[in-house]
PDB file of C-alpha atoms in Angstrom:
ATOM      1  CA  MET A   1      -0.358   0.513   0.082  1.00  0.00           C
ATOM      2  CA  THR A   2       1.292   3.818  -0.606  1.00  0.00           C
ATOM      3  CA  ARG A   3       2.318   5.754   3.029  1.00  0.00           C
ATOM      4  CA  PRO A   4      -0.023   7.917   3.956  1.00  0.00           C
ATOM      5  CA  LYS A   5       1.574  11.289   4.004  1.00  0.00           C
ATOM      6  CA  VAL A   6       0.913  12.425   7.619  1.00  0.00           C
ATOM      7  CA  LEU A   7       1.846  16.666   7.828  1.00  0.00           C
ATOM      8  CA  ILE A   8       3.107  17.600  11.454  1.00  0.00           C
ATOM      9  CA  LEU A   9       1.889  20.940  12.381  1.00  0.00           C
ATOM     10  CA  LYS A  10       4.609  23.565  13.382  1.00  0.00           C
ATOM     11  CA  ALA A  11       3.916  27.211  15.252  1.00  0.00           C
ATOM     12  CA  ALA A  12       5.772  28.403  17.056  1.00  0.00           C
ATOM     13  CA  GLY A  13       5.539  26.616  21.084  1.00  0.00           C
ATOM     14  CA  ILE A  14       5.113  23.568  19.755  1.00  0.00           C
ATOM     15  CA  ASN A  15       7.653  21.013  20.489  1.00  0.00           C
ATOM     16  CA  CYS A  16       6.780  16.866  20.903  1.00  0.00           C
ATOM     17  CA  ASP A  17       6.406  17.754  17.223  1.00  0.00           C
ATOM     18  CA  SER A  18       9.193  15.618  16.067  1.00  0.00           C
ATOM     19  CA  GLU A  19       8.303  12.311  19.167  1.00  0.00           C
ATOM     20  CA  THR A  20       5.471  12.958  16.914  1.00  0.00           C
ATOM     21  CA  ALA A  21       6.916  12.464  13.953  1.00  0.00           C
ATOM     22  CA  PHE A  22       8.918   9.200  14.833  1.00  0.00           C
ATOM     23  CA  ALA A  23       5.652   7.621  15.693  1.00  0.00           C
ATOM     24  CA  PHE A  24       3.804   8.508  12.646  1.00  0.00           C
ATOM     25  CA  GLU A  25       7.186   6.830  10.741  1.00  0.00           C
ATOM     26  CA  SER A  26       7.148   4.202  13.187  1.00  0.00           C
ATOM     27  CA  ALA A  27       3.324   2.740  12.501  1.00  0.00           C
ATOM     28  CA  GLY A  28       4.297   3.382   8.904  1.00  0.00           C
ATOM     29  CA  ALA A  29       3.335   6.861   7.557  1.00  0.00           C
ATOM     30  CA  ASP A  30       5.385   9.104   6.114  1.00  0.00           C
ATOM     31  CA  THR A  31       5.949  12.708   7.929  1.00  0.00           C
ATOM     32  CA  GLU A  32       6.632  15.983   7.202  1.00  0.00           C
ATOM     33  CA  PHE A  33       7.185  19.096   9.342  1.00  0.00           C
ATOM     34  CA  VAL A  34       4.972  21.790   7.529  1.00  0.00           C
ATOM     35  CA  HIS A  35       4.865  25.509   9.084  1.00  0.00           C
ATOM     36  CA  ILE A  36       1.284  27.319   9.516  1.00  0.00           C
ATOM     37  CA  ASN A  37       2.611  30.264   7.667  1.00  0.00           C
ATOM     38  CA  GLN A  38       3.173  27.913   4.955  1.00  0.00           C
ATOM     39  CA  LEU A  39      -0.684  26.588   4.929  1.00  0.00           C
ATOM     40  CA  VAL A  40      -1.990  30.314   5.321  1.00  0.00           C
ATOM     41  CA  SER A  41       0.359  31.790   2.359  1.00  0.00           C
ATOM     42  CA  GLY A  42      -1.019  28.725  -0.311  1.00  0.00           C
ATOM     43  CA  GLU A  43       3.434  27.095  -0.469  1.00  0.00           C
ATOM     44  CA  ARG A  44       1.720  24.218   1.215  1.00  0.00           C
ATOM     45  CA  ARG A  45      -1.435  22.524   0.525  1.00  0.00           C
ATOM     46  CA  LEU A  46      -3.001  20.800   2.805  1.00  0.00           C
ATOM     47  CA  SER A  47      -4.838  18.151   0.488  1.00  0.00           C
ATOM     48  CA  PHE A  48      -1.590  16.477  -0.325  1.00  0.00           C
ATOM     49  CA  TYR A  49      -1.736  15.098   3.056  1.00  0.00           C
ATOM     50  CA  GLN A  50      -3.846  12.341   4.598  1.00  0.00           C
ATOM     51  CA  ILE A  51      -3.623  13.330   8.513  1.00  0.00           C
ATOM     52  CA  LEU A  52      -2.786  16.188  10.303  1.00  0.00           C
ATOM     53  CA  ALA A  53      -1.131  15.766  13.873  1.00  0.00           C
ATOM     54  CA  VAL A  54      -1.515  19.284  16.148  1.00  0.00           C
ATOM     55  CA  SER A  55       1.667  18.123  18.847  1.00  0.00           C
ATOM     56  CA  GLY A  56       2.171  19.196  21.687  1.00  0.00           C
ATOM     57  CA  GLY A  57       3.558  21.852  22.901  1.00  0.00           C
ATOM     58  CA  PHE A  58       2.493  25.885  24.599  1.00  0.00           C
ATOM     59  CA  THR A  59       2.089  27.259  21.011  1.00  0.00           C
ATOM     60  CA  TYR A  60       1.992  30.883  21.342  1.00  0.00           C
ATOM     61  CA  GLY A  61       3.082  30.335  25.082  1.00  0.00           C
ATOM     62  CA  ASP A  62      -0.665  29.733  26.160  1.00  0.00           C
ATOM     63  CA  ASP A  63      -1.343  33.688  25.356  1.00  0.00           C
ATOM     64  CA  ILE A  64      -5.056  34.241  26.697  1.00  0.00           C
ATOM     65  CA  SER A  65      -5.425  30.312  27.084  1.00  0.00           C
ATOM     66  CA  ALA A  66      -3.557  27.190  26.123  1.00  0.00           C
ATOM     67  CA  GLY A  67      -4.118  26.828  22.575  1.00  0.00           C
ATOM     68  CA  LYS A  68      -6.567  29.597  21.204  1.00  0.00           C
ATOM     69  CA  VAL A  69      -4.459  31.691  19.355  1.00  0.00           C
ATOM     70  CA  LEU A  70      -3.383  28.849  16.693  1.00  0.00           C
ATOM     71  CA  ALA A  71      -6.608  28.035  17.046  1.00  0.00           C
ATOM     72  CA  ASN A  72      -7.874  30.330  15.743  1.00  0.00           C
ATOM     73  CA  GLU A  73      -5.545  30.849  13.189  1.00  0.00           C
ATOM     74  CA  LEU A  74      -7.029  27.246  11.899  1.00  0.00           C
ATOM     75  CA  LYS A  75     -10.318  29.123  12.270  1.00  0.00           C
ATOM     76  CA  THR A  76     -10.105  32.352  10.254  1.00  0.00           C
ATOM     77  CA  LYS A  77      -7.509  31.122   7.928  1.00  0.00           C
ATOM     78  CA  LEU A  78      -7.972  27.490   6.866  1.00  0.00           C
ATOM     79  CA  PHE A  79     -11.450  27.218   7.463  1.00  0.00           C
ATOM     80  CA  GLY A  80     -12.146  26.217   3.948  1.00  0.00           C
ATOM     81  CA  GLU A  81      -8.892  24.208   3.711  1.00  0.00           C
ATOM     82  CA  ILE A  82     -10.073  22.209   7.101  1.00  0.00           C
ATOM     83  CA  LYS A  83     -13.733  21.256   5.737  1.00  0.00           C
ATOM     84  CA  ASP A  84     -12.587  20.158   2.200  1.00  0.00           C
ATOM     85  CA  PHE A  85     -10.722  17.869   4.432  1.00  0.00           C
ATOM     86  CA  ILE A  86     -12.843  16.684   6.456  1.00  0.00           C
ATOM     87  CA  ARG A  87     -15.115  15.853   3.920  1.00  0.00           C
ATOM     88  CA  ASP A  88     -12.761  13.992   2.214  1.00  0.00           C
ATOM     89  CA  GLY A  89     -12.689  11.460   4.792  1.00  0.00           C
ATOM     90  CA  LYS A  90      -9.027  12.391   6.102  1.00  0.00           C
ATOM     91  CA  LEU A  91      -8.092  11.934   9.746  1.00  0.00           C
ATOM     92  CA  MET A  92      -6.366  14.756  12.320  1.00  0.00           C
ATOM     93  CA  ILE A  93      -5.332  14.047  15.868  1.00  0.00           C
ATOM     94  CA  GLY A  94      -4.700  16.530  18.192  1.00  0.00           C
ATOM     95  CA  ILE A  95      -2.362  15.480  21.522  1.00  0.00           C
ATOM     96  CA  CYS A  96      -2.335  17.221  24.619  1.00  0.00           C
ATOM     97  CA  ASN A  97      -2.141  21.101  23.420  1.00  0.00           C
ATOM     98  CA  GLY A  98      -3.047  20.002  20.541  1.00  0.00           C
ATOM     99  CA  PHE A  99      -6.475  19.057  21.613  1.00  0.00           C
ATOM    100  CA  GLN A 100      -6.305  22.748  22.975  1.00  0.00           C
ATOM    101  CA  VAL A 101      -6.439  23.711  19.215  1.00  0.00           C
ATOM    102  CA  LEU A 102      -8.881  21.772  18.301  1.00  0.00           C
ATOM    103  CA  VAL A 103     -11.395  22.053  20.695  1.00  0.00           C
ATOM    104  CA  LYS A 104     -11.315  25.913  20.742  1.00  0.00           C
ATOM    105  CA  ALA A 105     -11.445  25.805  17.127  1.00  0.00           C
ATOM    106  CA  GLY A 106     -14.810  24.184  17.499  1.00  0.00           C
ATOM    107  CA  LEU A 107     -13.424  21.257  15.466  1.00  0.00           C
ATOM    108  CA  LEU A 108     -14.249  19.152  18.581  1.00  0.00           C
ATOM    109  CA  PRO A 109     -16.919  17.885  19.658  1.00  0.00           C
ATOM    110  CA  GLY A 110     -16.833  19.137  15.887  1.00  0.00           C
ATOM    111  CA  ASN A 111     -19.370  21.089  14.105  1.00  0.00           C
ATOM    112  CA  ASP A 112     -20.270  22.366  10.637  1.00  0.00           C
ATOM    113  CA  THR A 113     -20.175  26.197  11.697  1.00  0.00           C
ATOM    114  CA  PHE A 114     -16.388  25.359  13.528  1.00  0.00           C
ATOM    115  CA  LEU A 115     -18.786  26.921  16.528  1.00  0.00           C
ATOM    116  CA  GLN A 116     -16.733  26.326  19.981  1.00  0.00           C
ATOM    117  CA  GLU A 117     -18.848  23.732  22.573  1.00  0.00           C
ATOM    118  CA  ALA A 118     -16.335  23.133  24.669  1.00  0.00           C
ATOM    119  CA  THR A 119     -12.920  24.378  26.597  1.00  0.00           C
ATOM    120  CA  LEU A 120      -9.722  22.575  28.512  1.00  0.00           C
ATOM    121  CA  SER A 121      -9.452  24.871  31.533  1.00  0.00           C
ATOM    122  CA  GLU A 122      -6.666  25.192  34.479  1.00  0.00           C
ATOM    123  CA  ASN A 123      -6.273  22.118  36.880  1.00  0.00           C
ATOM    124  CA  ASP A 124      -8.449  22.115  39.713  1.00  0.00           C
ATOM    125  CA  CYS A 125      -5.544  20.794  41.683  1.00  0.00           C
ATOM    126  CA  GLY A 126      -4.021  24.475  40.515  1.00  0.00           C
ATOM    127  CA  SER A 127      -0.416  22.999  39.219  1.00  0.00           C
ATOM    128  CA  PHE A 128       0.819  21.800  36.357  1.00  0.00           C
ATOM    129  CA  GLN A 129       0.495  17.330  36.137  1.00  0.00           C
ATOM    130  CA  ASP A 130       3.678  15.751  35.001  1.00  0.00           C
ATOM    131  CA  ARG A 131       2.473  11.937  35.100  1.00  0.00           C
ATOM    132  CA  TRP A 132       1.101   8.310  33.755  1.00  0.00           C
ATOM    133  CA  VAL A 133      -2.353   7.826  34.511  1.00  0.00           C
ATOM    134  CA  TYR A 134      -5.020   5.170  33.349  1.00  0.00           C
ATOM    135  CA  LEU A 135      -7.331   5.564  30.599  1.00  0.00           C
ATOM    136  CA  LYS A 136     -10.513   3.422  30.003  1.00  0.00           C
ATOM    137  CA  LYS A 137     -12.469   3.503  26.865  1.00  0.00           C
ATOM    138  CA  PRO A 138     -15.949   3.135  27.101  1.00  0.00           C
ATOM    139  CA  GLN A 139     -17.900   0.622  25.304  1.00  0.00           C
ATOM    140  CA  THR A 140     -19.966   2.612  22.603  1.00  0.00           C
ATOM    141  CA  ASN A 141     -17.043   4.584  21.386  1.00  0.00           C
ATOM    142  CA  LYS A 142     -16.598   5.385  17.237  1.00  0.00           C
ATOM    143  CA  CYS A 143     -13.039   6.339  17.301  1.00  0.00           C
ATOM    144  CA  VAL A 144     -11.279   4.886  14.388  1.00  0.00           C
ATOM    145  CA  TRP A 145      -8.005   5.958  16.067  1.00  0.00           C
ATOM    146  CA  THR A 146      -8.620   3.286  19.367  1.00  0.00           C
ATOM    147  CA  LYS A 147     -10.001   0.332  17.359  1.00  0.00           C
ATOM    148  CA  GLY A 148      -8.609  -2.489  18.966  1.00  0.00           C
ATOM    149  CA  LEU A 149      -6.861  -1.167  22.194  1.00  0.00           C
ATOM    150  CA  PRO A 150      -7.210  -2.404  25.563  1.00  0.00           C
ATOM    151  CA  GLU A 151     -10.074  -1.480  27.668  1.00  0.00           C
ATOM    152  CA  ILE A 152      -7.461   0.129  30.157  1.00  0.00           C
ATOM    153  CA  ILE A 153      -4.403   1.967  29.420  1.00  0.00           C
ATOM    154  CA  TYR A 154      -1.712   3.967  30.628  1.00  0.00           C
ATOM    155  CA  LEU A 155      -0.026   6.868  29.396  1.00  0.00           C
ATOM    156  CA  PRO A 156       2.288   9.827  30.747  1.00  0.00           C
ATOM    157  CA  ILE A 157       0.272  13.313  31.104  1.00  0.00           C
ATOM    158  CA  ALA A 158       2.015  16.577  31.203  1.00  0.00           C
ATOM    159  CA  HIS A 159      -0.637  20.057  31.240  1.00  0.00           C
ATOM    160  CA  GLY A 160      -1.385  22.982  33.664  1.00  0.00           C
ATOM    161  CA  GLU A 161      -4.562  23.170  31.839  1.00  0.00           C
ATOM    162  CA  GLY A 162      -6.558  19.809  30.514  1.00  0.00           C
ATOM    163  CA  LYS A 163     -10.124  20.391  32.780  1.00  0.00           C
ATOM    164  CA  PHE A 164     -12.336  18.945  30.351  1.00  0.00           C
ATOM    165  CA  ILE A 165     -16.059  21.240  30.488  1.00  0.00           C
ATOM    166  CA  PRO A 166     -18.570  21.286  27.972  1.00  0.00           C
ATOM    167  CA  SER A 167     -20.512  23.921  27.666  1.00  0.00           C
ATOM    168  CA  SER A 168     -23.681  22.319  28.378  1.00  0.00           C
ATOM    169  CA  GLU A 169     -25.298  18.694  30.139  1.00  0.00           C
ATOM    170  CA  ASP A 170     -27.416  18.599  26.306  1.00  0.00           C
ATOM    171  CA  VAL A 171     -23.684  18.768  24.898  1.00  0.00           C
ATOM    172  CA  LEU A 172     -22.142  16.453  27.036  1.00  0.00           C
ATOM    173  CA  GLU A 173     -25.026  13.979  26.329  1.00  0.00           C
ATOM    174  CA  THR A 174     -24.603  14.109  23.237  1.00  0.00           C
ATOM    175  CA  LEU A 175     -20.916  12.625  23.510  1.00  0.00           C
ATOM    176  CA  ARG A 176     -22.001  10.032  25.042  1.00  0.00           C
ATOM    177  CA  ARG A 177     -24.701   9.088  23.053  1.00  0.00           C
ATOM    178  CA  GLN A 178     -22.881   9.523  19.954  1.00  0.00           C
ATOM    179  CA  GLY A 179     -20.115   7.651  21.708  1.00  0.00           C
ATOM    180  CA  GLN A 180     -17.489  10.625  21.057  1.00  0.00           C
ATOM    181  CA  ILE A 181     -16.010   9.882  24.620  1.00  0.00           C
ATOM    182  CA  VAL A 182     -13.014   8.307  23.326  1.00  0.00           C
ATOM    183  CA  PHE A 183     -10.981   7.612  26.796  1.00  0.00           C
ATOM    184  CA  GLN A 184     -12.120   8.562  30.697  1.00  0.00           C
ATOM    185  CA  TYR A 185      -9.331   9.170  33.986  1.00  0.00           C
ATOM    186  CA  CYS A 186      -9.269   6.314  35.986  1.00  0.00           C
ATOM    187  CA  ASP A 187      -7.772   4.144  38.737  1.00  0.00           C
ATOM    188  CA  ALA A 188      -5.906   0.007  37.294  1.00  0.00           C
ATOM    189  CA  GLY A 189      -8.932  -1.286  37.894  1.00  0.00           C
ATOM    190  CA  GLY A 190     -11.364   1.131  35.467  1.00  0.00           C
ATOM    191  CA  ALA A 191     -13.312   2.639  38.198  1.00  0.00           C
ATOM    192  CA  PRO A 192     -13.675   7.042  38.161  1.00  0.00           C
ATOM    193  CA  GLY A 193     -12.456   8.599  40.932  1.00  0.00           C
ATOM    194  CA  ASP A 194     -11.447  12.656  41.801  1.00  0.00           C
ATOM    195  CA  PHE A 195      -8.278  13.791  42.351  1.00  0.00           C
ATOM    196  CA  PRO A 196      -5.142  12.337  41.402  1.00  0.00           C
ATOM    197  CA  VAL A 197      -7.326   9.804  39.597  1.00  0.00           C
ATOM    198  CA  ASN A 198      -8.654  12.309  37.696  1.00  0.00           C
ATOM    199  CA  PRO A 199      -5.562  14.747  37.127  1.00  0.00           C
ATOM    200  CA  ASN A 200      -7.093  17.453  36.368  1.00  0.00           C
ATOM    201  CA  GLY A 201     -11.318  17.383  37.397  1.00  0.00           C
ATOM    202  CA  SER A 202     -12.107  16.586  33.715  1.00  0.00           C
ATOM    203  CA  ILE A 203     -15.779  17.032  33.864  1.00  0.00           C
ATOM    204  CA  ASP A 204     -17.137  13.023  33.129  1.00  0.00           C
ATOM    205  CA  GLY A 205     -13.398  12.039  33.450  1.00  0.00           C
ATOM    206  CA  VAL A 206     -13.199  13.270  29.927  1.00  0.00           C
ATOM    207  CA  ALA A 207      -9.605  12.450  27.912  1.00  0.00           C
ATOM    208  CA  GLY A 208     -10.090  12.268  24.980  1.00  0.00           C
ATOM    209  CA  LEU A 209     -12.825  12.885  22.579  1.00  0.00           C
ATOM    210  CA  CYS A 210     -13.274  12.568  18.471  1.00  0.00           C
ATOM    211  CA  ASP A 211     -16.240  14.678  16.333  1.00  0.00           C
ATOM    212  CA  ALA A 212     -19.561  12.018  15.384  1.00  0.00           C
ATOM    213  CA  THR A 213     -17.697  10.518  12.365  1.00  0.00           C
ATOM    214  CA  GLY A 214     -14.683   8.885  14.312  1.00  0.00           C
ATOM    215  CA  ARG A 215     -12.253  10.640  12.897  1.00  0.00           C
ATOM    216  CA  ILE A 216     -10.564  13.212  13.855  1.00  0.00           C
ATOM    217  CA  PHE A 217      -9.322  12.469  17.925  1.00  0.00           C
ATOM    218  CA  GLY A 218      -7.644  15.174  20.551  1.00  0.00           C
ATOM    219  CA  LEU A 219      -7.001  13.264  23.416  1.00  0.00           C
ATOM    220  CA  MET A 220      -4.955  15.264  26.653  1.00  0.00           C
ATOM    221  CA  PRO A 221      -2.222  12.124  27.797  1.00  0.00           C
ATOM    222  CA  HIS A 222       0.768  12.147  25.438  1.00  0.00           C
ATOM    223  CA  PRO A 223       0.441   8.367  23.487  1.00  0.00           C
ATOM    224  CA  GLU A 224       3.765   9.571  21.609  1.00  0.00           C
ATOM    225  CA  ARG A 225       5.438   8.732  24.112  1.00  0.00           C
ATOM    226  CA  HIS A 226       4.128   4.869  25.407  1.00  0.00           C
ATOM    227  CA  LEU A 227       5.870   3.255  21.454  1.00  0.00           C
ATOM    228  CA  ASP A 228       7.523   0.657  23.309  1.00  0.00           C
ATOM    229  CA  SER A 229       7.338  -1.307  26.155  1.00  0.00           C
ATOM    230  CA  LEU A 230      10.077   0.129  28.183  1.00  0.00           C
ATOM    231  CA  GLN A 231       8.919   3.045  28.406  1.00  0.00           C
ATOM    232  CA  HIS A 232       6.416   1.897  30.531  1.00  0.00           C
ATOM    233  CA  PRO A 233       7.576   3.065  33.830  1.00  0.00           C
ATOM    234  CA  ARG A 234       7.228  -0.468  35.668  1.00  0.00           C
ATOM    235  CA  TRP A 235       8.187  -2.350  33.210  1.00  0.00           C
ATOM    236  CA  THR A 236      10.613  -4.316  35.476  1.00  0.00           C
ATOM    237  CA  ARG A 237       8.272  -5.754  37.616  1.00  0.00           C
ATOM    238  CA  GLU A 238       5.807  -6.142  35.150  1.00  0.00           C
ATOM    239  CA  GLY A 239       6.769  -7.615  32.074  1.00  0.00           C
ATOM    240  CA  LEU A 240       6.943  -6.356  28.415  1.00  0.00           C
ATOM    241  CA  LYS A 241       4.650  -6.464  26.131  1.00  0.00           C
ATOM    242  CA  ARG A 242       5.048  -6.013  21.860  1.00  0.00           C
ATOM    243  CA  HIS A 243       4.059  -2.429  22.005  1.00  0.00           C
ATOM    244  CA  GLY A 244       3.582   0.193  24.401  1.00  0.00           C
ATOM    245  CA  ASP A 245       0.395   1.015  24.869  1.00  0.00           C
ATOM    246  CA  GLY A 246       0.478   4.388  22.211  1.00  0.00           C
ATOM    247  CA  PHE A 247       1.100   2.337  19.463  1.00  0.00           C
ATOM    248  CA  LEU A 248      -1.894   1.099  18.361  1.00  0.00           C
ATOM    249  CA  ILE A 249      -3.150   4.443  17.874  1.00  0.00           C
ATOM    250  CA  PHE A 250      -0.832   5.417  14.862  1.00  0.00           C
ATOM    251  CA  LEU A 251      -1.159   2.335  13.400  1.00  0.00           C
ATOM    252  CA  ASN A 252      -4.778   2.440  13.506  1.00  0.00           C
ATOM    253  CA  ALA A 253      -4.373   5.697  11.586  1.00  0.00           C
ATOM    254  CA  VAL A 254      -2.396   4.421   8.729  1.00  0.00           C
ATOM    255  CA  ASN A 255      -4.138   0.867   8.265  1.00  0.00           C
ATOM    256  CA  TYR A 256      -7.153   2.967   7.707  1.00  0.00           C
ATOM    257  CA  PHE A 257      -5.826   3.805   4.400  1.00  0.00           C
ATOM    258  CA  LYS A 258      -5.281   0.650   3.230  1.00  0.00           C
TER     259      LYS A 258
END
């Protein structure tokens, strides 16, 4: 098969782009780093790629709020190209700061007008959280990125503004009903809980979402930091698996285009 082409978006403050590119390349994709200004100027066209990846970091210093400036750029300068990209059945992922960008651009939970229906705000604990968390995948889940993942996985987080807040109870209920909640924070047994199980106070423990098609996916934890089972902090005690828990997410994206 032809290897899918992944656009790894660049902008001031993005700092997880190399790890994200490595994850996709390990799964069998080709990657290219493209700056937001190259897309805006027309030097590069989004239509040339099959996957758009917005990596973690602190875009534009997280001024105003985390991810908001880059979200505004996508929404105001690339609205048409992004709509065409989605219409053509392609894939999109936002990790950590990238998730904040997609939510604040209105791409997640997602609607035709890019109306923002949720946000990611300061952690309830009042501090930056840099550690590993357990995530549970709800049984009703339409995300193409997480096909075949175990019910509970283990990934690292590193964020200060990860609290998911929907704009209304109706929005949250729609996410539940349509299978758009992809991951929820849990303990090792899969049970929900308050801090530190839920590291930021997210409503309903939401750690990741997809749009109604299942093709646009965003999450606060970092799957690109657990590709190899040697990266697990307790591998010497719990043994090695074939891959780390994050690898299948990227492999699913590549296999989607077979």
